[in-house]
């Protein structure tokens, strides 16, 4: 158990709909990351938040947005869903160490299937 | 953007064999991480390397941070069935970049 909690674990929705994925980071971790993994694909970085503020942005579509709340949990919002958005969405968290940098720990992922 | 070249993409081995995979980058990094992902689950951190030349072991796994800081390798000795999965290297500062993964299949 990494300590990173994601909900829901599985989600099936129709094209055009909107969903929200939720993540609770490890206790004490200020950074939250979102990654997308399509079938047989690598991990694509979407976005990072640090203590409530956006820190880095990857290949995140305009239809997607995220935020980190004061209690440090994060939500990833996916709207106008398309079939190609079906994927595993991972949340990860880390605490920055000046000596070692960022070592991130992943949740178990949210399976999104768009039909 | 930053890209990591991880090889091989897949490996088919016999139980008991040793495994070696590596990751290279065109940029210098201060951290190299190795993760393993089982089907339908999140990647799990295996080994973290923070210093050029560092050699670190975790049971039957050994990883090294290349002296040039542009590469790393992971070795698995005496493979067993539960080693099956996808192994990812990762590095980066603000955002962690992942290699494309090495899919390990073991024939009993």
Short mmCIF file of C-alpha atoms in Angstrom, two decimals:
data_model
loop_
_atom_site.label_atom_id
_atom_site.label_comp_id
_atom_site.label_asym_id
_atom_site.label_seq_id
_atom_site.Cartn_x
_atom_site.Cartn_y
_atom_site.Cartn_z
CA UNK A 1 0.00 0.00 0.00
CA UNK A 2 1.61 3.24 -1.21
CA UNK A 3 -0.58 5.46 0.93
CA UNK A 4 -2.03 7.23 -2.11
CA UNK A 5 -5.79 6.67 -2.40
CA UNK A 6 -7.75 7.04 -5.59
CA UNK A 7 -11.49 6.85 -6.20
CA UNK A 8 -13.34 5.49 -8.03
CA UNK A 9 -11.37 2.40 -8.97
CA UNK A 10 -13.55 1.73 -12.00
CA UNK A 11 -15.81 4.01 -13.99
CA UNK A 12 -17.83 3.46 -17.14
CA UNK A 13 -19.40 6.44 -18.82
CA UNK A 14 -20.72 7.55 -22.19
CA UNK A 15 -19.10 9.82 -24.73
CA UNK A 16 -19.73 13.49 -24.13
CA UNK A 17 -20.05 13.06 -20.39
CA UNK A 18 -17.94 14.53 -17.61
CA UNK A 19 -16.28 12.66 -14.75
CA UNK A 20 -14.24 13.57 -11.71
CA UNK A 21 -11.43 11.43 -10.36
CA UNK A 22 -10.32 11.95 -6.79
CA UNK A 23 -6.97 11.48 -5.11
CA UNK A 24 -5.77 11.65 -1.53
CA UNK A 25 -1.99 11.90 -1.32
CA UNK A 26 0.24 10.25 1.27
CA UNK A 27 0.16 11.95 4.62
CA UNK A 28 2.53 14.91 4.54
CA UNK A 29 3.10 14.92 0.78
CA UNK A 30 2.53 18.35 -0.73
CA UNK A 31 2.87 17.41 -4.39
CA UNK A 32 0.24 15.58 -6.38
CA UNK A 33 0.73 14.33 -9.92
CA UNK A 34 -1.70 12.95 -12.47
CA UNK A 35 -0.65 10.45 -15.14
CA UNK A 36 -2.56 8.78 -17.94
CA UNK A 37 -1.81 5.27 -19.14
CA UNK A 38 -3.62 3.97 -22.21
CA UNK A 39 -3.70 0.28 -23.09
CA UNK A 40 -0.17 -1.02 -23.55
CA UNK A 41 1.19 2.49 -23.38
CA UNK A 42 3.63 4.15 -21.08
CA UNK A 43 2.82 6.67 -18.41
CA UNK A 44 2.03 10.11 -19.76
CA UNK A 45 2.43 12.99 -17.35
CA UNK A 46 -0.60 15.25 -17.24
CA UNK A 47 -0.16 17.79 -14.48
CA UNK A 48 1.42 18.46 -11.09
CA UNK A 49 0.19 20.50 -8.16
CA UNK A 50 2.24 21.60 -5.20
CA UNK A 51 0.51 22.82 -2.06
CA UNK A 52 -2.54 23.94 -3.99
CA UNK A 53 -0.82 25.55 -6.94
CA UNK A 54 -0.16 24.23 -10.41
CA UNK A 55 3.56 23.44 -10.67
CA UNK A 56 4.08 21.67 -13.99
CA UNK A 57 1.97 20.79 -16.97
CA UNK A 58 2.38 17.94 -19.40
CA UNK A 59 0.29 16.71 -22.30
CA UNK A 60 -3.03 17.53 -20.70
CA UNK A 61 -5.95 18.21 -23.01
CA UNK A 62 -7.95 21.41 -22.69
CA UNK A 63 -11.00 19.25 -21.91
CA UNK A 64 -9.20 18.09 -18.78
CA UNK A 65 -8.56 20.13 -15.68
CA UNK A 66 -7.32 19.51 -12.18
CA UNK A 67 -7.08 21.21 -8.84
CA UNK A 68 -5.59 20.64 -5.42
CA UNK A 69 -7.58 21.65 -2.39
CA UNK A 70 -6.41 23.11 0.94
CA UNK A 71 -6.50 19.66 2.53
CA UNK A 72 -4.12 18.59 -0.30
CA UNK A 73 -6.47 16.15 -1.96
CA UNK A 74 -6.77 16.58 -5.71
CA UNK A 75 -9.39 16.09 -8.38
CA UNK A 76 -8.96 15.50 -12.09
CA UNK A 77 -11.94 16.57 -14.17
CA UNK A 78 -12.42 15.05 -17.59
CA UNK A 79 -15.13 16.56 -19.77
CA UNK A 80 -16.64 16.02 -23.23
CA UNK A 81 -15.31 12.50 -23.00
CA UNK A 82 -14.25 10.66 -26.12
CA UNK A 83 -13.62 6.97 -26.70
CA UNK A 84 -9.89 7.64 -26.78
CA UNK A 85 -9.98 8.94 -23.23
CA UNK A 86 -10.45 5.40 -21.97
CA UNK A 87 -7.37 4.71 -19.88
CA UNK A 88 -5.96 4.17 -16.45
CA UNK A 89 -5.51 7.46 -14.62
CA UNK A 90 -2.94 7.45 -11.87
CA UNK A 91 -2.43 9.87 -9.09
CA UNK A 92 0.92 10.05 -7.36
CA UNK A 93 2.31 12.11 -4.52
CA UNK A 94 5.70 13.08 -3.22
CA UNK A 95 7.47 15.27 -0.78
CA UNK A 96 10.49 17.11 -2.10
CA UNK A 97 13.78 16.34 -0.42
CA UNK A 98 16.58 18.79 -1.10
CA UNK A 99 19.15 16.01 -1.13
CA UNK A 100 17.26 13.46 -3.17
CA UNK A 101 14.72 15.43 -5.17
CA UNK A 102 11.29 14.01 -5.85
CA UNK A 103 10.50 10.35 -5.29
CA UNK A 104 6.91 9.75 -6.14
CA UNK A 105 4.51 7.05 -5.04
CA UNK A 106 1.53 5.95 -7.08
CA UNK A 107 -2.03 5.11 -6.21
CA UNK A 108 -3.71 2.06 -7.69
CA UNK A 109 -5.34 4.04 -10.45
CA UNK A 110 -8.82 4.75 -11.72
CA UNK A 111 -9.96 2.72 -14.71
CA UNK A 112 -12.04 4.89 -17.02
CA UNK A 113 -13.95 3.28 -19.83
CA UNK A 114 -15.80 5.54 -22.25
CA UNK A 115 -18.46 3.81 -24.31
CA UNK B 1 10.63 17.43 -24.18
CA UNK B 2 12.71 15.01 -22.19
CA UNK B 3 12.74 11.48 -23.53
CA UNK B 4 14.05 8.30 -22.07
CA UNK B 5 15.06 5.33 -24.16
CA UNK B 6 14.37 2.12 -22.31
CA UNK B 7 15.40 -1.24 -23.68
CA UNK B 8 14.57 -3.90 -24.36
CA UNK B 9 10.85 -3.33 -24.91
CA UNK B 10 10.08 -6.91 -24.00
CA UNK B 11 11.86 -9.98 -22.71
CA UNK B 12 10.88 -13.63 -22.74
CA UNK B 13 13.04 -15.69 -20.40
CA UNK B 14 13.12 -18.95 -18.51
CA UNK B 15 12.59 -19.03 -14.79
CA UNK B 16 15.93 -18.79 -13.02
CA UNK B 17 17.59 -16.65 -15.66
CA UNK B 18 19.08 -13.26 -14.95
CA UNK B 19 17.55 -10.15 -16.52
CA UNK B 20 19.11 -6.86 -17.50
CA UNK B 21 17.42 -3.72 -18.79
CA UNK B 22 18.61 -0.16 -19.20
CA UNK B 23 17.54 3.38 -19.70
CA UNK B 24 19.36 6.23 -21.42
CA UNK B 25 18.73 9.92 -21.79
CA UNK B 26 20.26 12.77 -23.73
CA UNK B 27 20.09 14.94 -20.60
CA UNK B 28 21.80 14.76 -17.24
CA UNK B 29 19.66 13.94 -14.22
CA UNK B 30 20.18 13.77 -10.48
CA UNK B 31 17.77 10.94 -9.83
CA UNK B 32 16.94 7.63 -11.42
CA UNK B 33 14.01 5.56 -10.27
CA UNK B 34 12.90 2.07 -11.20
CA UNK B 35 9.27 1.01 -10.92
CA UNK B 36 7.41 -2.23 -11.50
CA UNK B 37 3.80 -2.35 -12.62
CA UNK B 38 1.61 -5.42 -12.32
CA UNK B 39 -1.44 -5.63 -14.59
CA UNK B 40 -4.22 -3.27 -13.53
CA UNK B 41 -2.22 -1.80 -10.67
CA UNK B 42 -0.17 1.29 -10.05
CA UNK B 43 3.60 1.36 -10.48
CA UNK B 44 5.49 0.41 -7.35
CA UNK B 45 8.86 1.93 -6.57
CA UNK B 46 11.61 -0.69 -6.57
CA UNK B 47 14.84 1.25 -6.30
CA UNK B 48 15.75 4.92 -6.14
CA UNK B 49 19.21 6.19 -7.12
CA UNK B 50 20.42 9.64 -6.18
CA UNK B 51 24.13 9.73 -6.91
CA UNK B 52 26.18 9.13 -10.03
CA UNK B 53 27.90 5.75 -9.86
CA UNK B 54 25.61 4.57 -7.08
CA UNK B 55 24.89 0.85 -7.03
CA UNK B 56 21.88 -0.18 -4.96
CA UNK B 57 20.33 -3.57 -4.30
CA UNK B 58 16.86 -4.58 -3.20
CA UNK B 59 16.83 -8.34 -2.77
CA UNK B 60 17.46 -9.90 -6.15
CA UNK B 61 17.28 -6.51 -7.85
CA UNK B 62 20.32 -4.34 -8.45
CA UNK B 63 20.31 -0.93 -10.10
CA UNK B 64 23.07 1.47 -10.97
CA UNK B 65 23.13 5.18 -11.66
CA UNK B 66 25.47 5.71 -14.62
CA UNK B 67 28.60 7.73 -14.05
CA UNK B 68 27.64 10.11 -16.86
CA UNK B 69 24.28 10.69 -15.12
CA UNK B 70 22.57 9.97 -18.43
CA UNK B 71 21.79 6.31 -17.91
CA UNK B 72 20.83 3.59 -15.49
CA UNK B 73 20.41 -0.15 -15.55
CA UNK B 74 18.38 -2.66 -13.59
CA UNK B 75 19.35 -6.28 -13.11
CA UNK B 76 17.19 -9.05 -11.74
CA UNK B 77 18.97 -12.20 -10.70
CA UNK B 78 17.51 -15.72 -10.64
CA UNK B 79 14.11 -14.64 -11.96
CA UNK B 80 10.94 -16.13 -10.48
CA UNK B 81 7.33 -16.11 -11.78
CA UNK B 82 6.30 -13.13 -9.64
CA UNK B 83 8.88 -10.98 -11.43
CA UNK B 84 6.51 -10.87 -14.41
CA UNK B 85 5.30 -7.36 -15.15
CA UNK B 86 6.35 -4.11 -16.74
CA UNK B 87 9.42 -2.34 -15.46
CA UNK B 88 9.74 1.41 -15.93
CA UNK B 89 12.68 3.68 -15.45
CA UNK B 90 11.91 7.25 -14.50
CA UNK B 91 13.77 10.44 -13.91
CA UNK B 92 13.26 14.16 -13.88
CA UNK B 93 12.96 17.09 -11.56
CA UNK B 94 9.59 18.78 -11.31
CA UNK B 95 7.84 16.24 -13.50
CA UNK B 96 8.87 12.63 -13.57
CA UNK B 97 9.38 11.28 -17.07
CA UNK B 98 9.02 7.57 -17.68
CA UNK B 99 10.62 5.22 -20.12
CA UNK B 100 8.31 3.17 -22.34
CA UNK B 101 8.73 0.14 -20.14
CA UNK B 102 10.20 -3.35 -20.42
CA UNK B 103 7.61 -6.11 -20.40
CA UNK B 104 9.01 -9.20 -18.72
CA UNK B 105 7.51 -12.61 -19.41
CA UNK B 106 8.83 -15.71 -17.67
CA UNK B 107 8.37 -19.27 -18.86
CA UNK B 108 8.26 -21.69 -15.96
#
